[in-house]
mmCIF file of C-alpha atoms in Angstrom:
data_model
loop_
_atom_site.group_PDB
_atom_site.id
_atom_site.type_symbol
_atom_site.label_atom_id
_atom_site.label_comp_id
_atom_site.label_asym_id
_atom_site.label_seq_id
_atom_site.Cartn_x
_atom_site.Cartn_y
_atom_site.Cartn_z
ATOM 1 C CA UNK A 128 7.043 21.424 0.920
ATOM 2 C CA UNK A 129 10.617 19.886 0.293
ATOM 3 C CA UNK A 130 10.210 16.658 -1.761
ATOM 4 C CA UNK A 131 13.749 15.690 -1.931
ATOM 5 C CA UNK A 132 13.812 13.969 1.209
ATOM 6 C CA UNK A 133 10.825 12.022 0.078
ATOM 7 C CA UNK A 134 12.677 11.092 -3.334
ATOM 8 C CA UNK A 135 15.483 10.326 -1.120
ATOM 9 C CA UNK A 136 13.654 7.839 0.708
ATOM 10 C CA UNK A 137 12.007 6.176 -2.410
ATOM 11 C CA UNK A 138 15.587 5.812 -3.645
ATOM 12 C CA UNK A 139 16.651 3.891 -0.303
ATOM 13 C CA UNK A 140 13.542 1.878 -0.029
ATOM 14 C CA UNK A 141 13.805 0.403 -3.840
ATOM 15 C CA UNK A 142 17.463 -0.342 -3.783
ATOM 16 C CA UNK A 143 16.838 -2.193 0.018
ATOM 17 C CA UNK A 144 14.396 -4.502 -1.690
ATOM 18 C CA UNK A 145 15.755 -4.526 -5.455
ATOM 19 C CA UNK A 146 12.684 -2.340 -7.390
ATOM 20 C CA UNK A 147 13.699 -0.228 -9.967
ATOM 21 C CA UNK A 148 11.138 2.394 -8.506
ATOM 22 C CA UNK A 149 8.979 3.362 -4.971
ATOM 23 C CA UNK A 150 6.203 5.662 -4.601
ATOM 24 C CA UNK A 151 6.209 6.485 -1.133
ATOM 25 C CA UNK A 152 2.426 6.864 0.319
ATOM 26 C CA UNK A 153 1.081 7.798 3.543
ATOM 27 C CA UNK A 154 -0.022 4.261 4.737
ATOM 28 C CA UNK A 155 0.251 0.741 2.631
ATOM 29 C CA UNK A 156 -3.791 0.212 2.587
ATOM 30 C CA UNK A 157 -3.688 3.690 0.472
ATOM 31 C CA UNK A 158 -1.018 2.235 -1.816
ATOM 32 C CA UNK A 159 -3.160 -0.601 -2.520
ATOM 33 C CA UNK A 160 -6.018 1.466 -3.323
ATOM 34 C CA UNK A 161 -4.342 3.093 -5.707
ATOM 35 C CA UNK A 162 -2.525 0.222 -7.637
ATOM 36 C CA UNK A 163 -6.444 -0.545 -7.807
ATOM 37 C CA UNK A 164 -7.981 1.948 -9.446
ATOM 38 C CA UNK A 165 -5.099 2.358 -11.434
ATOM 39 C CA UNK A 166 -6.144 -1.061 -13.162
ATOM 40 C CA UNK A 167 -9.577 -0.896 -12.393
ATOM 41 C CA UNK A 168 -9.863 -4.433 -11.207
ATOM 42 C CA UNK A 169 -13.582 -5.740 -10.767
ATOM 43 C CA UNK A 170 -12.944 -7.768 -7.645
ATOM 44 C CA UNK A 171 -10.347 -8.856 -5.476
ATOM 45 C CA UNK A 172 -8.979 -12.049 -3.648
ATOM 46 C CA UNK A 173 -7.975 -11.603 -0.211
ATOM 47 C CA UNK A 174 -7.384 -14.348 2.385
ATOM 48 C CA UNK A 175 -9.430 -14.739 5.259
ATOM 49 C CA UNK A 176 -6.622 -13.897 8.451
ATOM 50 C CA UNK A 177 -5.292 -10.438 7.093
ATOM 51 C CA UNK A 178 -5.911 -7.154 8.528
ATOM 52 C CA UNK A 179 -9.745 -5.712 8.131
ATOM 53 C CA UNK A 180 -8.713 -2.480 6.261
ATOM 54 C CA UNK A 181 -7.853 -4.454 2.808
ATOM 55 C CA UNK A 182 -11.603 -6.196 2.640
ATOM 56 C CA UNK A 183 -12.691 -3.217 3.307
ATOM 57 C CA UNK A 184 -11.391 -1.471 -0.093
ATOM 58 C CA UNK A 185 -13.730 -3.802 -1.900
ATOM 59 C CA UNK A 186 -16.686 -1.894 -0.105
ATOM 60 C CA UNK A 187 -15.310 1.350 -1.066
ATOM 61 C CA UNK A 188 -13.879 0.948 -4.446
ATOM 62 C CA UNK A 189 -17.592 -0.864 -5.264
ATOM 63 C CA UNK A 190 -15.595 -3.851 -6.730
ATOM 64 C CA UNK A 191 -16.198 -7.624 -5.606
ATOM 65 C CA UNK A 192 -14.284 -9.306 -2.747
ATOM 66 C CA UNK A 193 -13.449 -12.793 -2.775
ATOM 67 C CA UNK A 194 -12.701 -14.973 0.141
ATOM 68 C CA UNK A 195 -9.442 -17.480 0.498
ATOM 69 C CA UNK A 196 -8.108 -19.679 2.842
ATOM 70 C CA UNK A 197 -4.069 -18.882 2.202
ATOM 71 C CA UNK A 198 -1.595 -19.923 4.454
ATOM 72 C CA UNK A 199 0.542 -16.964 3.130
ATOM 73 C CA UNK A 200 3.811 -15.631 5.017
ATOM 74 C CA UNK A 201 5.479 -12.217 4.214
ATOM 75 C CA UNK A 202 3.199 -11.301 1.028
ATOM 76 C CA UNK A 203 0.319 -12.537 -0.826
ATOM 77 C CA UNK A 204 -1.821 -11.200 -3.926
ATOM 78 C CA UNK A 205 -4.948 -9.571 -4.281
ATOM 79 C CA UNK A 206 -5.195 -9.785 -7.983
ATOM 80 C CA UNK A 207 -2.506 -11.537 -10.262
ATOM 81 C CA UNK A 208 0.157 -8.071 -10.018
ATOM 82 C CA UNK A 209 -1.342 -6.477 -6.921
ATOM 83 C CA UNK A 210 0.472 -7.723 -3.515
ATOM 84 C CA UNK A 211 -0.092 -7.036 -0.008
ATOM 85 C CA UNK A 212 3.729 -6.781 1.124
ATOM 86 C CA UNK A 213 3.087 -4.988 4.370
ATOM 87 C CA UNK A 214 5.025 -7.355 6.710
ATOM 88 C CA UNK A 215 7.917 -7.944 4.084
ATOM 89 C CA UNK A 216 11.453 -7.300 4.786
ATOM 90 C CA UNK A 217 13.787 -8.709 3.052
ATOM 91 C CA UNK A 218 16.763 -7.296 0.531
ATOM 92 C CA UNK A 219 16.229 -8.225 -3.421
ATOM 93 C CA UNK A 220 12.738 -9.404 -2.497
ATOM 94 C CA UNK A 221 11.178 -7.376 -5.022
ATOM 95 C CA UNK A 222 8.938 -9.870 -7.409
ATOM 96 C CA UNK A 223 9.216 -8.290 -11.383
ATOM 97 C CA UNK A 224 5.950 -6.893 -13.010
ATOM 98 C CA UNK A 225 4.439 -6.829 -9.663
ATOM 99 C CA UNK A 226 2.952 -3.721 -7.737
ATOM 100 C CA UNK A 227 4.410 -5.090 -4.046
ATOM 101 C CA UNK A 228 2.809 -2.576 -1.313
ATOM 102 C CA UNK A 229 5.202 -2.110 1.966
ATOM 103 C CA UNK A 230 3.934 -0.916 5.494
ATOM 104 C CA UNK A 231 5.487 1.693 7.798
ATOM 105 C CA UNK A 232 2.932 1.413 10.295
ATOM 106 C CA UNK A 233 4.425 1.302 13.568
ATOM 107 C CA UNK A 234 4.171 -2.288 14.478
ATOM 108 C CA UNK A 235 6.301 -2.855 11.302
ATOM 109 C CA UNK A 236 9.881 -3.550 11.330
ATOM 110 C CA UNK A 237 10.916 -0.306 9.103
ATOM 111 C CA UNK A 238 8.287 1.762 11.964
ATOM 112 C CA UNK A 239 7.913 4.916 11.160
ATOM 113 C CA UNK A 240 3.982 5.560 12.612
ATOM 114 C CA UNK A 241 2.508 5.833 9.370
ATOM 115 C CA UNK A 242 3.290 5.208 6.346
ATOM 116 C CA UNK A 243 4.149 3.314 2.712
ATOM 117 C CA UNK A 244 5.926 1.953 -0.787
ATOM 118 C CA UNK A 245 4.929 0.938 -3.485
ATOM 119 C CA UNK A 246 7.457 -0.998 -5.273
ATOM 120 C CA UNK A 247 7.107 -1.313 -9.328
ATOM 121 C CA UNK A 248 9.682 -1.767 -12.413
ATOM 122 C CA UNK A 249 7.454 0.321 -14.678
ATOM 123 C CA UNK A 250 8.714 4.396 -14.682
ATOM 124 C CA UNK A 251 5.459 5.142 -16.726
ATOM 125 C CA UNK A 252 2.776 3.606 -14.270
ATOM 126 C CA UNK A 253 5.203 4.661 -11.141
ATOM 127 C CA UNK A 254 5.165 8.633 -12.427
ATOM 128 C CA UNK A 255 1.511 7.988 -12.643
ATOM 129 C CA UNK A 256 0.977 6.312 -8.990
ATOM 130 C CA UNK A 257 2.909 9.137 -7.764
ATOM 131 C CA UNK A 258 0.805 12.148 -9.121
ATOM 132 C CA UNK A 259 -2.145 10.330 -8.087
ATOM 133 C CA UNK A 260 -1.346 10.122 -4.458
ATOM 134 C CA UNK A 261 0.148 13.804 -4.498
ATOM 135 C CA UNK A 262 -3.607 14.844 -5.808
ATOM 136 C CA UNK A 263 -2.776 14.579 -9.323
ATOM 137 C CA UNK A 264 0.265 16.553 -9.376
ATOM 138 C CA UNK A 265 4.182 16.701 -9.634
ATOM 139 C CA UNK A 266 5.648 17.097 -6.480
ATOM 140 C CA UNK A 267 8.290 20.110 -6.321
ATOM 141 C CA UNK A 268 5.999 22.300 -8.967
ATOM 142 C CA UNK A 269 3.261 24.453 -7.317
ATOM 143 C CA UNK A 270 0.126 22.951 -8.081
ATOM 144 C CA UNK A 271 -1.293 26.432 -9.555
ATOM 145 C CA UNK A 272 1.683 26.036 -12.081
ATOM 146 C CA UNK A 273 0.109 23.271 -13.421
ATOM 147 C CA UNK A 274 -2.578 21.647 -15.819
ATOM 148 C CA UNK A 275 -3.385 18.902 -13.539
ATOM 149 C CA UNK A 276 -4.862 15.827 -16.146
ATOM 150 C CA UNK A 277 -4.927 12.967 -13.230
ATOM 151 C CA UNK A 278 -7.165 12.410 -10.761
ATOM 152 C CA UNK A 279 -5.675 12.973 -6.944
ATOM 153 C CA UNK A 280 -6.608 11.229 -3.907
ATOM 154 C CA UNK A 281 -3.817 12.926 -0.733
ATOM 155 C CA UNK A 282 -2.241 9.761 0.147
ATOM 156 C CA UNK A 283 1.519 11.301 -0.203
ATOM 157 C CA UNK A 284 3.837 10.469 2.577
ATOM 158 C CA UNK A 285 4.998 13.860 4.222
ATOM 159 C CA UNK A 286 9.008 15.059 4.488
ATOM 160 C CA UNK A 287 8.949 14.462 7.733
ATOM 161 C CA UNK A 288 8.192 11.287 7.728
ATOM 162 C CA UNK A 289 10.554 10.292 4.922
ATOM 163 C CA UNK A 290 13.450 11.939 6.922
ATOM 164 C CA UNK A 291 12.172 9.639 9.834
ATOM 165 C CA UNK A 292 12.653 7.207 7.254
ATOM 166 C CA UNK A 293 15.793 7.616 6.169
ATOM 167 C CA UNK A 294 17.313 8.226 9.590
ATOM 168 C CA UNK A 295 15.766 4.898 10.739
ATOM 169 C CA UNK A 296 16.617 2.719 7.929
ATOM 170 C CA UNK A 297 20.128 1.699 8.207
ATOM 171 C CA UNK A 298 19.378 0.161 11.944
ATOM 172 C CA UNK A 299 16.378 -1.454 10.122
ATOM 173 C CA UNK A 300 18.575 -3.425 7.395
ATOM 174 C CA UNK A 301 21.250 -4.661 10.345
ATOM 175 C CA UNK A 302 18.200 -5.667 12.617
ATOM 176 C CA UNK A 303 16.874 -9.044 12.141
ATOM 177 C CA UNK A 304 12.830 -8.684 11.409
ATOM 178 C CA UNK A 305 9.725 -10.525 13.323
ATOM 179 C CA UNK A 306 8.790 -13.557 11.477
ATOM 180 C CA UNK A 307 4.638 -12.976 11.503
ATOM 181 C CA UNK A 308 2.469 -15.796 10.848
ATOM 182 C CA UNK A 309 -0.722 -16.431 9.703
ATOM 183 C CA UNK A 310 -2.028 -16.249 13.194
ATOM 184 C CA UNK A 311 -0.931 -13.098 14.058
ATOM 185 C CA UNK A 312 -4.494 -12.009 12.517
ATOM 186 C CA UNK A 313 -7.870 -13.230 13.347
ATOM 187 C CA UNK A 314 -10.322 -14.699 10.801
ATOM 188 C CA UNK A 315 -12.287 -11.107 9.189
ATOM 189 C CA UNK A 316 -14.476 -12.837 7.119
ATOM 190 C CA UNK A 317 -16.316 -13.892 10.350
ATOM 191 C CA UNK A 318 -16.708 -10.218 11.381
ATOM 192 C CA UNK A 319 -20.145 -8.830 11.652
ATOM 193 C CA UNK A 320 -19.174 -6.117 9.485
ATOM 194 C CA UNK A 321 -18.883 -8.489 6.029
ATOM 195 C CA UNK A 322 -22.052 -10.483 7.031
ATOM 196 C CA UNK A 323 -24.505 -8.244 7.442
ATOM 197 C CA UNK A 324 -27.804 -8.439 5.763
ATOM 198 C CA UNK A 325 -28.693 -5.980 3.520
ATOM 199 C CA UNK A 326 -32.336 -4.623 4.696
ATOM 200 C CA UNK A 327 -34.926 -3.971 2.123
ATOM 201 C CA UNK A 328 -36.744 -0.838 2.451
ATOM 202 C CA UNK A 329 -40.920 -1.420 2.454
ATOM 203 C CA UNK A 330 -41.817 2.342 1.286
ATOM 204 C CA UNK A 331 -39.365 1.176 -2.212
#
């Protein structure tokens, strides 16, 4: 596959918001996940109106989740680097020694279907996010080719959708963005699905 266009893209998205680097991902929830395990955080805070599929990384990363009432608007954090950018857009918005996670889903204001950023000013750790969501390795180098050292999880955003991406983006800077609120999303810590109790098995 032809991982310029993605590089191209990276390029557009970190000098629209001010990063010195972007890892583009398939969808922002996966860009999260990774920022996690890259730290290995034991728990994380999220706020109680967000959407469901950031609780639900505490589930599958086995770390702790922590309830908050935040009345956040355009970001908030999930651990004190980690933020859950996905509605953000806004030029020079990146926050320094942050890991700021962008959505491309297509209810976002960049749409693109599917898709993601994340925005860091560390090469090191963003040459590290990058092989793990291209399963551990360089893009642009057959994987045979190489001694692959870092474990990969597939979460790499495809050339197509980075060319989608670029081709998109310059209406998406002149066009002025939805203003979301906090009750654009219901209350998930009331869902079923994070109070259930755990049933004890008699034969144990």
């Amino acid at each position: 596959m032809d991982f310029d266009k993605v590089e191209k893209f990276e390029n557009k998205i970190a000098e629209f918001f001010g990063s010195p680097y972007a890892v583009a991902v398939d969808c922002c929830t996966h860009g999260i996940e990774l920022c996690l395990r890259y730290q290995n955080f034991s728990y994380i805070n999220v706020p109680k109106r967000t959407y469901i599929s950031i609780p639900f990384l505490a589930k599958k990363l086995g770390i702790g989740l922590k309830w908050k009432d935040e009345n956040w608007q355009d970001y908030y954090y999930l651990t004190p680097n980690i933020i859950d950018a996905a509605v953000l857009w806004k030029p020079n918005s990146y926050i320094p020694n942050t890991f700021m996670n962008i959505s491309f889903q297509f209810r976002k204001h960049l749409a693109l279907g599917r898709g993601g950023c994340i925005l860091t000013d560390n090469k090191k750790v963003a040459l590290e996010l990058k092989k793990m969501s291209y399963d551990g390795r360089l893009p642009n180098i057959p994987w045979r080719e190489q001694n692959i050292e870092t474990m990969g999880y597939h979460y790499y955003m495809t050339p197509e959708t980075a060319n989608l991406g670029i081709e998109k983006l310059p209406d998406a800077i002149k066009t002025k963005p939805k203003q979301w609120t906090i009750n654009d999303w219901p209350d998930v810590s009331k869902m079923k699905v994070f109070n259930k109790i755990e049933e004890i098995d008699t034969y144990l």
